[in-house]
mmCIF file of N, CA and C and ligand atoms in Angstrom:
data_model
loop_
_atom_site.group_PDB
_atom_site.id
_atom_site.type_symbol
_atom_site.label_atom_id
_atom_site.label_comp_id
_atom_site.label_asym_id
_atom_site.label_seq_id
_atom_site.Cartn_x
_atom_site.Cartn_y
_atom_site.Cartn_z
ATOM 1 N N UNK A 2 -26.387 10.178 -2.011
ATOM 2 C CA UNK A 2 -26.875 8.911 -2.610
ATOM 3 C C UNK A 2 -26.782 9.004 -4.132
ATOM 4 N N UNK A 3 -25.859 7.970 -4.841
ATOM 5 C CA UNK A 3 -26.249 7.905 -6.348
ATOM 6 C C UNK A 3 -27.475 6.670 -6.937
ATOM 7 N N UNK A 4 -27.922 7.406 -7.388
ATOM 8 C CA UNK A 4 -29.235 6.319 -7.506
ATOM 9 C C UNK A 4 -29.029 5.252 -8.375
ATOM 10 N N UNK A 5 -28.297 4.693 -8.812
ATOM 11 C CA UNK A 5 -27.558 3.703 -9.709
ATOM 12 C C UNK A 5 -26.734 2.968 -8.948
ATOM 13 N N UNK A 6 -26.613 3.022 -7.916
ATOM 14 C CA UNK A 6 -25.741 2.765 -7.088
ATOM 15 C C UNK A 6 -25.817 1.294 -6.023
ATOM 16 N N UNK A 7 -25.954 0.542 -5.785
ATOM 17 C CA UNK A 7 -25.988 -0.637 -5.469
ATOM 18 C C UNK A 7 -25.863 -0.529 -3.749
ATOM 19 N N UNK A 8 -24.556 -0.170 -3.388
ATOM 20 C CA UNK A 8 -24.159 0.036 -1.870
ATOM 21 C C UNK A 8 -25.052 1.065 -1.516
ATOM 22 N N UNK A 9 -25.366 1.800 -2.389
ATOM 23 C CA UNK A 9 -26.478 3.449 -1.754
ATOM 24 C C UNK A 9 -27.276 2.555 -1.168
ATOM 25 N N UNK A 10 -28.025 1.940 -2.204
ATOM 26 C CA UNK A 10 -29.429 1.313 -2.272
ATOM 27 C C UNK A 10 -29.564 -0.055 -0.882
ATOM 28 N N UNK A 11 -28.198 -0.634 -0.682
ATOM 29 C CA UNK A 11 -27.824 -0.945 0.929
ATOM 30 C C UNK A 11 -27.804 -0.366 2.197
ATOM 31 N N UNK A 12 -27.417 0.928 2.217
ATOM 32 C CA UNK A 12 -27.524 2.134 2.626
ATOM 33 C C UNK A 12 -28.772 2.588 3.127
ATOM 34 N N UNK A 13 -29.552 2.708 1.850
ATOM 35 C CA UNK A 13 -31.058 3.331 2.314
ATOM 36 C C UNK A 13 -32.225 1.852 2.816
ATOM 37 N N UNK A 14 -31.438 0.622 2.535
ATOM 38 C CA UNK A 14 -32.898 -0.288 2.831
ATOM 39 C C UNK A 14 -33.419 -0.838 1.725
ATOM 40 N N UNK A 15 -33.044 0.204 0.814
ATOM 41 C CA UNK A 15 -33.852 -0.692 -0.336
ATOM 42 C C UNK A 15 -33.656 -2.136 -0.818
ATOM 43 N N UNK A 16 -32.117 -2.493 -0.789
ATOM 44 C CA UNK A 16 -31.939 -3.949 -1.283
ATOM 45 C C UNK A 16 -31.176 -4.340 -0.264
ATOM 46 N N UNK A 17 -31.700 -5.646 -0.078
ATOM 47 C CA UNK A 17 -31.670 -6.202 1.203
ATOM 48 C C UNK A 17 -30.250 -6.333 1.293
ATOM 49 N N UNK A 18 -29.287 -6.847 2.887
ATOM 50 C CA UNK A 18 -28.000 -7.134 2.974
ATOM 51 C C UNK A 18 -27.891 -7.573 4.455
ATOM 52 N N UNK A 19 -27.263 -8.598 4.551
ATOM 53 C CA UNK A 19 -26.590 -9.228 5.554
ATOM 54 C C UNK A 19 -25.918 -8.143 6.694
ATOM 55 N N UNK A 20 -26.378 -7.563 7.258
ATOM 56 C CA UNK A 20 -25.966 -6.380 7.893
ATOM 57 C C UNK A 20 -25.165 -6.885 9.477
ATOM 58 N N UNK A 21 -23.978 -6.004 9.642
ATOM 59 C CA UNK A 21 -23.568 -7.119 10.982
ATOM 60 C C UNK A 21 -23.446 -5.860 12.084
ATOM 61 N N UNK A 22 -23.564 -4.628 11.136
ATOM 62 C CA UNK A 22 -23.270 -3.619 12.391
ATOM 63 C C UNK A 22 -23.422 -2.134 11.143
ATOM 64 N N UNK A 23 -23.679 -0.888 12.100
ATOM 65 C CA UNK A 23 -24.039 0.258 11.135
ATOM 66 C C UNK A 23 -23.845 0.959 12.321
ATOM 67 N N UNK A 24 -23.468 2.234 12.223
ATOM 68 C CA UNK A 24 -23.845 3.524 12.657
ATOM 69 C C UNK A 24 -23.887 5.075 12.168
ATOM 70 N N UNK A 25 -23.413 6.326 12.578
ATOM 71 C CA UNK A 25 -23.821 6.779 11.624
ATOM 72 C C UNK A 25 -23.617 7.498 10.383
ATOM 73 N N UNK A 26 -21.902 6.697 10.651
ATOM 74 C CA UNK A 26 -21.193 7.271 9.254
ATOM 75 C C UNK A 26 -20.648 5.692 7.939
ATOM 76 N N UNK A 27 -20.840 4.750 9.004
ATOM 77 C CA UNK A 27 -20.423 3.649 8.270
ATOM 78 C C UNK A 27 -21.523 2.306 8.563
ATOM 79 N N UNK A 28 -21.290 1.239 7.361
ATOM 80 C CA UNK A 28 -22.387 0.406 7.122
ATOM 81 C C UNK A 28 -21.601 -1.052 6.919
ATOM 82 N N UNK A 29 -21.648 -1.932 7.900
ATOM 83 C CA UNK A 29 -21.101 -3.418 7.377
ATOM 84 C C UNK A 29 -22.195 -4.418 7.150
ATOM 85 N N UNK A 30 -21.625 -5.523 6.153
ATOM 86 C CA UNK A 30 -22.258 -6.065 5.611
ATOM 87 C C UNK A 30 -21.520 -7.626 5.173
ATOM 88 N N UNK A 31 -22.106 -8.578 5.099
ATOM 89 C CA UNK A 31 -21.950 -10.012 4.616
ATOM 90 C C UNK A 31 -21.803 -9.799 3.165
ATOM 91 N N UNK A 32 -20.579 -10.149 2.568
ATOM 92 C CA UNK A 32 -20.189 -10.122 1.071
ATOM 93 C C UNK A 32 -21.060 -11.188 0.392
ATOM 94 N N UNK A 33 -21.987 -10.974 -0.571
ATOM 95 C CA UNK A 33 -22.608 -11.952 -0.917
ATOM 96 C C UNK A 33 -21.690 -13.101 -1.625
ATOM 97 N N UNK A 34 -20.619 -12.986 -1.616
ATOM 98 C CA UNK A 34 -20.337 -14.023 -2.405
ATOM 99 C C UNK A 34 -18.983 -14.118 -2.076
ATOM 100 N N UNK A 35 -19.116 -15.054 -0.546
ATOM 101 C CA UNK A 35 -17.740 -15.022 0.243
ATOM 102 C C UNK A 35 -16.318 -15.718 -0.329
ATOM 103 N N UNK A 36 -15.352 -14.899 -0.121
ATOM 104 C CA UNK A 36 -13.690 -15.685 -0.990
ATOM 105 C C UNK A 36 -13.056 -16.227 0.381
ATOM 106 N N UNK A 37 -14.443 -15.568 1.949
ATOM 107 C CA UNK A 37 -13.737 -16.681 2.800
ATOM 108 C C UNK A 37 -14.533 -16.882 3.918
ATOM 109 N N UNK A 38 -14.443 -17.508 5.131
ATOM 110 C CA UNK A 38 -15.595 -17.998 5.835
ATOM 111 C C UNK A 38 -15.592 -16.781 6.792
ATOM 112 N N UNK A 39 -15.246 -15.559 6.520
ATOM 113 C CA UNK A 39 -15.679 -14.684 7.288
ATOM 114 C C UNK A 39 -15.231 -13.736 5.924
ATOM 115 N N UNK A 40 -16.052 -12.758 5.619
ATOM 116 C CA UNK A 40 -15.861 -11.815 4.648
ATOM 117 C C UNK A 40 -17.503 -10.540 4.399
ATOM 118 N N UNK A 41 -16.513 -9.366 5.398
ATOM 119 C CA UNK A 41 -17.429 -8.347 5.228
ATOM 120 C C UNK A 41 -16.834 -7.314 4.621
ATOM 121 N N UNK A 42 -17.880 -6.640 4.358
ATOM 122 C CA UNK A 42 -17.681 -4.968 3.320
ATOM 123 C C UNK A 42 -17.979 -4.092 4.574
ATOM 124 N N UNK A 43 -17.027 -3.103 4.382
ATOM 125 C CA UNK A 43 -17.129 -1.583 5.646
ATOM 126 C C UNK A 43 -17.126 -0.631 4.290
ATOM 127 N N UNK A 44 -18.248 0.037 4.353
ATOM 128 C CA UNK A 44 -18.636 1.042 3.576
ATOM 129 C C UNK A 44 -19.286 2.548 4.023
ATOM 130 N N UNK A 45 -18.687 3.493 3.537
ATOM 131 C CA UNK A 45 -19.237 4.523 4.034
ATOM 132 C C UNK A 45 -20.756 5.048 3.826
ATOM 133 N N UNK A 46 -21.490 5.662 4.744
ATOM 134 C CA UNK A 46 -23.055 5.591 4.228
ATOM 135 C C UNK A 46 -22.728 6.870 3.207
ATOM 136 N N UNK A 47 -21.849 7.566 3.233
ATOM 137 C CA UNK A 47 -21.991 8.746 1.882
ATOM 138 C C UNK A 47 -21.169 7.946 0.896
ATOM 139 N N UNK A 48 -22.204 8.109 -0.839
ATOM 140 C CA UNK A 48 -21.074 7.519 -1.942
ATOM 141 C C UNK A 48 -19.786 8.238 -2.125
ATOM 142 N N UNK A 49 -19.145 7.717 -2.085
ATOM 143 C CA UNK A 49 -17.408 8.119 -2.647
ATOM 144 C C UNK A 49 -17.006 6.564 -3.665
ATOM 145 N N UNK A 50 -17.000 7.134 -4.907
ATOM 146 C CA UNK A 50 -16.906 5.786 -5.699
ATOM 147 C C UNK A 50 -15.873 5.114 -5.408
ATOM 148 N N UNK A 51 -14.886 5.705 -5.179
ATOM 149 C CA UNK A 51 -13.511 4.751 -4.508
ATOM 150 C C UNK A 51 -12.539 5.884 -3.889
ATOM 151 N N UNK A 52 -11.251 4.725 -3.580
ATOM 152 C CA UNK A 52 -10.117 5.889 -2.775
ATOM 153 C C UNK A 52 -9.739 7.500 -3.815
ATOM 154 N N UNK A 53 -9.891 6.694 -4.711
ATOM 155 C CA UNK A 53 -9.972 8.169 -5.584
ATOM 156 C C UNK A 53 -10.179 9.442 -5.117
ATOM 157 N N UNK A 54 -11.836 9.177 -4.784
ATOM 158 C CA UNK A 54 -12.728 10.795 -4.688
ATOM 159 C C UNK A 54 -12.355 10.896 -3.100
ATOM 160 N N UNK A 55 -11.750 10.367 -2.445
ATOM 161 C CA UNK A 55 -11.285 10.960 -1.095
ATOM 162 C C UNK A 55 -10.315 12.445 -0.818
ATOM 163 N N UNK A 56 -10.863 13.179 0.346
ATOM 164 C CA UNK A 56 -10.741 14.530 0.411
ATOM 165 C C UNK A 56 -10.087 14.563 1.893
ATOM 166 N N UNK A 57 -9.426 15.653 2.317
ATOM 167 C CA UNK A 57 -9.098 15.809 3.500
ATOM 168 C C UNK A 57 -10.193 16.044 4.694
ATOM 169 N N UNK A 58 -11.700 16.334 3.927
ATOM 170 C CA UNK A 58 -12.694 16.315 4.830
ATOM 171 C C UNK A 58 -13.564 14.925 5.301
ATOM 172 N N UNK A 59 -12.266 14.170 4.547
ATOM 173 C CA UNK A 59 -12.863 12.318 4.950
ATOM 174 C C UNK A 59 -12.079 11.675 5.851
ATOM 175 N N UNK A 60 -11.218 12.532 5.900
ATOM 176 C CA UNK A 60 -9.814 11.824 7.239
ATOM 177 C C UNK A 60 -10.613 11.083 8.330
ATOM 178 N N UNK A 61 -12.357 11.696 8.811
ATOM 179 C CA UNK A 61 -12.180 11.235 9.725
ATOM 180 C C UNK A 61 -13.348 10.166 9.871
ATOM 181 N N UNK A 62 -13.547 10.151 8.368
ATOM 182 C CA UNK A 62 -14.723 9.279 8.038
ATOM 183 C C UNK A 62 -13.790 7.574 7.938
ATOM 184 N N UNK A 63 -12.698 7.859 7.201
ATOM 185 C CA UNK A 63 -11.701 6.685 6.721
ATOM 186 C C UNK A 63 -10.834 6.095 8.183
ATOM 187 N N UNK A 64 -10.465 7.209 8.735
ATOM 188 C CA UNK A 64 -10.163 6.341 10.339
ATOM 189 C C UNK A 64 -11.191 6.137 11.204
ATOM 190 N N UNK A 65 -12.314 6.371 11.411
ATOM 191 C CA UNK A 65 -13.258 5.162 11.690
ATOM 192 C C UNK A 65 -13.403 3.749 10.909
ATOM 193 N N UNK A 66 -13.453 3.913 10.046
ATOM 194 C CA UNK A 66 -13.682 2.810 9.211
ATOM 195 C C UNK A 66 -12.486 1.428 9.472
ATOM 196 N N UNK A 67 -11.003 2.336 9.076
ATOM 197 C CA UNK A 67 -10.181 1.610 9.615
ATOM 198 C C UNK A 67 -10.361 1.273 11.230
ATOM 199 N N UNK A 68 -10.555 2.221 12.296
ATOM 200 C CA UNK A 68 -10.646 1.731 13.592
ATOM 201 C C UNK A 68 -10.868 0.130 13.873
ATOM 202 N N UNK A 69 -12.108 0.734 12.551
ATOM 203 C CA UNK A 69 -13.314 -0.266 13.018
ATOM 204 C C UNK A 69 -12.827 -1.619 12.725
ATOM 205 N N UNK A 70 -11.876 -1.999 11.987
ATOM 206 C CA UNK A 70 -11.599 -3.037 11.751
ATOM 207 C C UNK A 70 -11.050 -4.453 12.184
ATOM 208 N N UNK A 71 -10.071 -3.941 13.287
ATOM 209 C CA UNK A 71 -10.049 -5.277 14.257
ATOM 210 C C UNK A 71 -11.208 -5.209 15.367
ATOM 211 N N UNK A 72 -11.616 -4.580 15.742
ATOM 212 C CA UNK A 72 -13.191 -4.668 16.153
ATOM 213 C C UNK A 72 -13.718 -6.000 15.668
ATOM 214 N N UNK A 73 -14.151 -5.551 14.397
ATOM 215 C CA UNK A 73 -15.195 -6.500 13.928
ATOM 216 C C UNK A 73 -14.436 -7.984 13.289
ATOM 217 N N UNK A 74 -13.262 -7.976 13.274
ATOM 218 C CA UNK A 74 -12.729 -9.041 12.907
ATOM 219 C C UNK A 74 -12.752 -10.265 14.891
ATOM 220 N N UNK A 75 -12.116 -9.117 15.466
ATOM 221 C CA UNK A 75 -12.323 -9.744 16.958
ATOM 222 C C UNK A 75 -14.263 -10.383 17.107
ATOM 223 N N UNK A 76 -14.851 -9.458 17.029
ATOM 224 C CA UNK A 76 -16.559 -9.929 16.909
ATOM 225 C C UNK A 76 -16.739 -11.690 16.183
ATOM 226 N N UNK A 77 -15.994 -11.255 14.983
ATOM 227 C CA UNK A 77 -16.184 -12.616 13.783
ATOM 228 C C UNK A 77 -15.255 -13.945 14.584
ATOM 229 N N UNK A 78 -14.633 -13.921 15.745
ATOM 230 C CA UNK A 78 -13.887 -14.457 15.900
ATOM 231 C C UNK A 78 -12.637 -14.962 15.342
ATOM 232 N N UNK A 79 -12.020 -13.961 14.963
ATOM 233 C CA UNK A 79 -10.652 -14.040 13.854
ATOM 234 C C UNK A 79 -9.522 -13.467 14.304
ATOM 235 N N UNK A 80 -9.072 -14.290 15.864
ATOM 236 C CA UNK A 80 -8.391 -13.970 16.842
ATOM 237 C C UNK A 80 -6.805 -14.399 16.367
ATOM 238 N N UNK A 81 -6.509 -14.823 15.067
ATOM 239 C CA UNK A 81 -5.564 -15.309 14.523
ATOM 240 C C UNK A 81 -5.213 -13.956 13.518
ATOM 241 N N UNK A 82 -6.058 -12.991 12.920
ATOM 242 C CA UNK A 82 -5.678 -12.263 12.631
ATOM 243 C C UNK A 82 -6.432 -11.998 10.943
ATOM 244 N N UNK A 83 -6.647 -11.059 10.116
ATOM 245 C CA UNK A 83 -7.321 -10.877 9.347
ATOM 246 C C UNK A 83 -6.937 -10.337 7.712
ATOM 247 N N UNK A 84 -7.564 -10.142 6.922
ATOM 248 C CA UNK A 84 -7.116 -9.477 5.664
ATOM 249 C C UNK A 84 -7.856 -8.213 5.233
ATOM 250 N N UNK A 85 -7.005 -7.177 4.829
ATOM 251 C CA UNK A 85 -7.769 -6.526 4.491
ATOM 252 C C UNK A 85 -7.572 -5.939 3.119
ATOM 253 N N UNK A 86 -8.884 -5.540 2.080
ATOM 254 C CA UNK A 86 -8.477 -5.639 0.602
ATOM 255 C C UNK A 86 -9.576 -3.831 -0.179
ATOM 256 N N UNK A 87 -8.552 -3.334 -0.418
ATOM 257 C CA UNK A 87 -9.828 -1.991 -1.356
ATOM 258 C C UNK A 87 -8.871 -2.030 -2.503
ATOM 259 N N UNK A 88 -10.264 -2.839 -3.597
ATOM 260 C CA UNK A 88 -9.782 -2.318 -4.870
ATOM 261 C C UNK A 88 -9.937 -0.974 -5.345
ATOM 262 N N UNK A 89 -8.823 -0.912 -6.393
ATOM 263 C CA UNK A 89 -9.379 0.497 -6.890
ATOM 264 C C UNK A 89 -9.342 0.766 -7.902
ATOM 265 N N UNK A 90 -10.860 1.204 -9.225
ATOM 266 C CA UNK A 90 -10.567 0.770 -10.244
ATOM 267 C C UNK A 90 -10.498 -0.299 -11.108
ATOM 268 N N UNK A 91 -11.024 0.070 -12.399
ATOM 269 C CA UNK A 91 -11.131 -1.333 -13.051
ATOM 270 C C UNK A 91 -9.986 -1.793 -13.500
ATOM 271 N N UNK A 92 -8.306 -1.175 -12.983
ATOM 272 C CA UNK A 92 -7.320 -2.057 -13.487
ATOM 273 C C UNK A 92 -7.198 -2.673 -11.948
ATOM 274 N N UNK A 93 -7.858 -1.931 -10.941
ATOM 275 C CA UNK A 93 -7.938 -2.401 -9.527
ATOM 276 C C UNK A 93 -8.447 -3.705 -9.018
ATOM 277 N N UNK A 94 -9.451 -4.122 -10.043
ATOM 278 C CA UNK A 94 -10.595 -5.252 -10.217
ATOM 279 C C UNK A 94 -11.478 -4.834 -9.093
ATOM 280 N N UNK A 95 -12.019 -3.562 -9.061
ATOM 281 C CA UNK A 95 -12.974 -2.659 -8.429
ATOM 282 C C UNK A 95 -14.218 -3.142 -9.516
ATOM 283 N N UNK A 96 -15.171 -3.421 -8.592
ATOM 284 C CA UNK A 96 -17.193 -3.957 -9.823
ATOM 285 C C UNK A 96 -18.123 -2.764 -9.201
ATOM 286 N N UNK A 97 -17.782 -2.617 -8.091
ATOM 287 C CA UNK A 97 -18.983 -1.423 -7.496
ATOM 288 C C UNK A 97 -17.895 -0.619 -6.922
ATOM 289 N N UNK A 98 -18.336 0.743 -7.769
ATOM 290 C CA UNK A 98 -17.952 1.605 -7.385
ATOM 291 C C UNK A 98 -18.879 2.694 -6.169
ATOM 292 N N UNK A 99 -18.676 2.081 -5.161
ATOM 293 C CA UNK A 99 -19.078 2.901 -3.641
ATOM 294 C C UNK A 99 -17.907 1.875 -2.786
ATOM 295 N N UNK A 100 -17.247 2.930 -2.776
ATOM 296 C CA UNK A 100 -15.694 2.776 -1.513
ATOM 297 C C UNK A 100 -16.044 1.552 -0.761
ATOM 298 N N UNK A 101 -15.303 0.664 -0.400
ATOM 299 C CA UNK A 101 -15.487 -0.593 0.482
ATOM 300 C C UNK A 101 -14.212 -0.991 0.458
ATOM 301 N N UNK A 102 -14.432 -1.476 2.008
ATOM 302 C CA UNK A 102 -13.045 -2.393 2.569
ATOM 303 C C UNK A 102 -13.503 -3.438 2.930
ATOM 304 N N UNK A 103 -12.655 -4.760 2.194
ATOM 305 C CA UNK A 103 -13.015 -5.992 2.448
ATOM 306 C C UNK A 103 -12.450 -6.385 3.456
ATOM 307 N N UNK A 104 -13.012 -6.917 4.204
ATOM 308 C CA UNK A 104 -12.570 -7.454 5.477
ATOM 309 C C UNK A 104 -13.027 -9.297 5.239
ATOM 310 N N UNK A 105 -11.443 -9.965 5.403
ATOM 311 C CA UNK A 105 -11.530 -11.326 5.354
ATOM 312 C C UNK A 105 -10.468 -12.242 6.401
ATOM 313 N N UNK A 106 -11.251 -13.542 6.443
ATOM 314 C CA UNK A 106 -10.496 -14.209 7.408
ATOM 315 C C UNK A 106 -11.181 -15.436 7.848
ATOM 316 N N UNK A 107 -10.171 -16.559 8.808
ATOM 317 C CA UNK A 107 -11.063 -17.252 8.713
ATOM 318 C C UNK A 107 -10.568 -18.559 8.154
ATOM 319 N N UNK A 108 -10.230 -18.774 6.842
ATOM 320 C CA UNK A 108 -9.867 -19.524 6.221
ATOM 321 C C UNK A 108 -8.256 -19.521 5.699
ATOM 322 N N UNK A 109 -7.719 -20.270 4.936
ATOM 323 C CA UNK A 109 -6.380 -20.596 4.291
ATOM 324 C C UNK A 109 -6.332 -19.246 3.515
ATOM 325 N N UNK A 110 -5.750 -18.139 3.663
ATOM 326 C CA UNK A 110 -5.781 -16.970 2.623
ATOM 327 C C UNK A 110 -4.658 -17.319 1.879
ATOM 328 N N UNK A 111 -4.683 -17.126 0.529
ATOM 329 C CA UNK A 111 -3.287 -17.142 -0.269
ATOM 330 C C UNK A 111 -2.327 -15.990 -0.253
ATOM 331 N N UNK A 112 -1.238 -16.357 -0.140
ATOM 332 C CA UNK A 112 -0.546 -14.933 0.022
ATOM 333 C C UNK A 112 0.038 -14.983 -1.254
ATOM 334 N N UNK A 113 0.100 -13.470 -1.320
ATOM 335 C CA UNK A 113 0.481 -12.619 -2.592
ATOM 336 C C UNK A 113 1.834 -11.585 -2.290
HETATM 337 P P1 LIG B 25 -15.053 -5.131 -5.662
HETATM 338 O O1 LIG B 25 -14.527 -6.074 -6.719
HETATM 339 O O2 LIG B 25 -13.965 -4.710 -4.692
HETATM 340 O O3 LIG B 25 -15.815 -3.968 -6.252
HETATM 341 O O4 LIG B 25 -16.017 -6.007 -4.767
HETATM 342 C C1 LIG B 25 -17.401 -5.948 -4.829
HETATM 343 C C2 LIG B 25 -17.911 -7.019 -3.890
HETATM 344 O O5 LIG B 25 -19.284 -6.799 -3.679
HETATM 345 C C3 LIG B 25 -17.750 -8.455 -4.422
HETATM 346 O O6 LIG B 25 -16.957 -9.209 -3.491
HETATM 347 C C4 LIG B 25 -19.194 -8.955 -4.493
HETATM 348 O O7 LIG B 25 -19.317 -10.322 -4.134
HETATM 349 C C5 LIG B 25 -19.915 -8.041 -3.506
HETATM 350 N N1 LIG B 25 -21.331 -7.832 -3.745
HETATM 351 C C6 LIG B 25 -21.938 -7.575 -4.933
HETATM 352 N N2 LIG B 25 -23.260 -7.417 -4.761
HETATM 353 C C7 LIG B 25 -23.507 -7.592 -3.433
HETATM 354 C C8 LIG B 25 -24.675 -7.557 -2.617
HETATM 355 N N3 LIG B 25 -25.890 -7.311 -3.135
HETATM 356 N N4 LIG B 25 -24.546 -7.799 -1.281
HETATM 357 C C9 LIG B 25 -23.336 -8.066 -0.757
HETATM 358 N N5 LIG B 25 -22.201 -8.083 -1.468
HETATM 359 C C10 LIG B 25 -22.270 -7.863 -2.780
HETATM 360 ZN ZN1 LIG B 26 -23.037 4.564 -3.568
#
Protein backbone atom coordinates (compact mmCIF):
# COMPACT_ATOMS: atom_id res chain seq x y z
CA UNK A 1 0.00 0.00 0.00
CA UNK A 2 1.33 3.59 -0.83
CA UNK A 3 -0.33 5.85 1.39
CA UNK A 4 -0.71 8.74 -1.07
CA UNK A 5 -2.18 6.65 -3.19
CA UNK A 6 -5.78 6.95 -4.29
CA UNK A 7 -6.48 3.23 -5.86
CA UNK A 8 -4.62 1.86 -2.44
CA UNK A 9 -7.04 3.82 -0.48
CA UNK A 10 -9.92 1.91 -2.92
CA UNK A 11 -8.26 -1.09 -2.10
CA UNK A 12 -8.34 -0.82 1.63
CA UNK A 13 -12.08 0.79 1.97
CA UNK A 14 -11.10 3.87 2.81
CA UNK A 15 -12.55 5.95 -0.15
CA UNK A 16 -15.51 4.87 -1.32
CA UNK A 17 -15.92 3.20 -5.13
CA UNK A 18 -18.42 1.77 -7.31
CA UNK A 19 -17.16 -1.73 -6.90
CA UNK A 20 -18.51 -4.41 -9.51
CA UNK A 21 -16.37 -7.37 -8.52
CA UNK A 22 -12.92 -8.05 -6.32
CA UNK A 23 -11.06 -10.98 -5.33
CA UNK A 24 -7.95 -11.68 -4.11
CA UNK A 25 -5.46 -10.32 -6.28
CA UNK A 26 -7.56 -7.84 -8.31
CA UNK A 27 -10.19 -4.95 -7.66
CA UNK A 28 -12.91 -3.53 -10.29
CA UNK A 29 -14.49 -0.53 -10.15
CA UNK A 30 -16.99 2.19 -11.87
CA UNK A 31 -14.67 5.00 -13.43
CA UNK A 32 -15.91 7.99 -11.80
CA UNK A 33 -16.02 9.90 -14.63
CA UNK A 34 -17.30 7.69 -17.50
CA UNK A 35 -15.82 8.40 -21.46
CA UNK A 36 -18.57 5.64 -21.91
CA UNK A 37 -21.79 3.98 -20.79
CA UNK A 38 -19.94 1.14 -19.52
CA UNK A 39 -16.38 2.04 -18.19
CA UNK A 40 -14.47 0.11 -15.46
CA UNK A 41 -10.91 0.15 -13.90
CA UNK A 42 -9.24 -3.59 -13.23
CA UNK A 43 -6.61 -2.84 -10.78
CA UNK A 44 -4.30 -4.82 -8.94
CA UNK A 45 -4.84 -4.88 -5.01
CA UNK A 46 -0.79 -4.58 -4.74
CA UNK A 47 0.51 -0.85 -5.92
CA UNK A 48 2.58 -1.14 -9.07
CA UNK A 49 2.47 2.53 -10.30
CA UNK A 50 2.18 1.45 -13.88
CA UNK A 51 3.34 -1.15 -16.66
CA UNK A 52 6.63 0.13 -15.85
CA UNK A 53 7.32 -1.46 -12.34
CA UNK A 54 6.09 -4.86 -13.74
CA UNK A 55 8.32 -7.98 -12.96
CA UNK A 56 8.31 -11.52 -14.11
CA UNK A 57 6.81 -12.32 -10.64
CA UNK A 58 3.54 -10.45 -11.97
CA UNK A 59 3.00 -12.67 -15.06
CA UNK A 60 0.47 -14.13 -13.17
CA UNK A 61 -1.07 -11.32 -11.49
CA UNK A 62 -1.43 -9.42 -15.21
CA UNK A 63 -3.04 -12.61 -16.89
CA UNK A 64 -5.70 -12.69 -14.51
CA UNK A 65 -6.43 -9.35 -14.91
CA UNK A 66 -6.41 -9.69 -18.61
CA UNK A 67 -8.51 -13.08 -18.27
CA UNK A 68 -10.69 -11.18 -16.53
CA UNK A 69 -11.65 -9.03 -19.11
CA UNK A 70 -14.18 -10.34 -21.46
CA UNK A 71 -15.73 -11.75 -18.39
CA UNK A 72 -16.71 -8.62 -17.14
CA UNK A 73 -17.37 -6.91 -20.34
CA UNK A 74 -19.86 -10.12 -21.11
CA UNK A 75 -21.41 -9.29 -17.25
CA UNK A 76 -21.81 -5.36 -18.50
CA UNK A 77 -23.57 -6.66 -21.39
CA UNK A 78 -21.11 -5.64 -24.16
CA UNK A 79 -21.82 -8.61 -26.33
CA UNK A 80 -20.74 -6.43 -29.38
CA UNK A 81 -17.40 -6.27 -28.07
CA UNK A 82 -15.18 -3.86 -25.92
CA UNK A 83 -12.11 -1.41 -25.46
CA UNK A 84 -9.40 -1.73 -23.71
CA UNK A 85 -6.95 1.29 -22.60
CA UNK A 86 -3.52 1.42 -19.92
CA UNK A 87 -1.96 4.59 -19.96
CA UNK A 88 1.43 4.89 -19.22
CA UNK A 89 2.97 7.83 -17.90
CA UNK A 90 2.55 11.35 -18.07
CA UNK A 91 3.49 11.45 -21.86
CA UNK A 92 0.98 8.32 -21.54
CA UNK A 93 -1.81 10.74 -20.12
CA UNK A 94 -1.48 8.33 -17.01
CA UNK A 95 -3.21 10.86 -13.54
CA UNK A 96 -3.01 7.92 -11.01
CA UNK A 97 -0.32 6.18 -10.84
CA UNK A 98 -1.60 2.53 -9.44
CA UNK A 99 -1.65 0.20 -12.69
CA UNK A 100 -5.26 0.09 -14.21
CA UNK A 101 -6.93 -1.22 -17.22
CA UNK A 102 -9.70 0.63 -18.58
CA UNK A 103 -12.26 -1.34 -19.64
CA UNK A 104 -14.90 0.48 -22.05
CA UNK A 105 -17.88 -0.05 -24.15
CA UNK A 106 -21.15 0.40 -24.81
CA UNK A 107 -21.26 3.45 -26.68
CA UNK A 108 -19.95 5.05 -30.25
CA UNK A 109 -16.03 4.62 -29.39
CA UNK A 110 -13.84 6.78 -31.67
CA UNK A 111 -11.32 5.01 -33.40
CA UNK A 112 -7.81 5.95 -33.40
P1 LIG B 1 -5.55 7.50 -16.10
O1 LIG B 1 -5.58 8.78 -16.90
O2 LIG B 1 -5.35 6.29 -16.98
O3 LIG B 1 -4.59 7.57 -14.94
O4 LIG B 1 -7.03 7.32 -15.56
C1 LIG B 1 -7.41 7.57 -14.25
C2 LIG B 1 -8.91 7.37 -14.21
O5 LIG B 1 -9.31 7.31 -12.87
C3 LIG B 1 -9.72 8.50 -14.88
O6 LIG B 1 -10.53 7.94 -15.93
C4 LIG B 1 -10.57 9.04 -13.73
O7 LIG B 1 -11.87 9.42 -14.13
C5 LIG B 1 -10.59 7.87 -12.75
N1 LIG B 1 -10.78 8.20 -11.35
C6 LIG B 1 -10.17 9.20 -10.65
N2 LIG B 1 -10.58 9.19 -9.37
C7 LIG B 1 -11.48 8.18 -9.25
C8 LIG B 1 -12.27 7.65 -8.19
N3 LIG B 1 -12.22 8.18 -6.95
N4 LIG B 1 -13.10 6.60 -8.44
C9 LIG B 1 -13.17 6.08 -9.68
N5 LIG B 1 -12.44 6.51 -10.71
C10 LIG B 1 -11.62 7.54 -10.52
ZN1 LIG C 1 -1.65 2.31 -5.15
Amino acid sequence: MSDDCLFCKIVAGEVPADKVYEDEQVVVFKDINPKARVHLLVIPRIHLASLEELEPEHDELTGQMIRLLPKLAREQGLEQGFRTVINTGKGGGQIIFHLHIHLLGGSELRVF
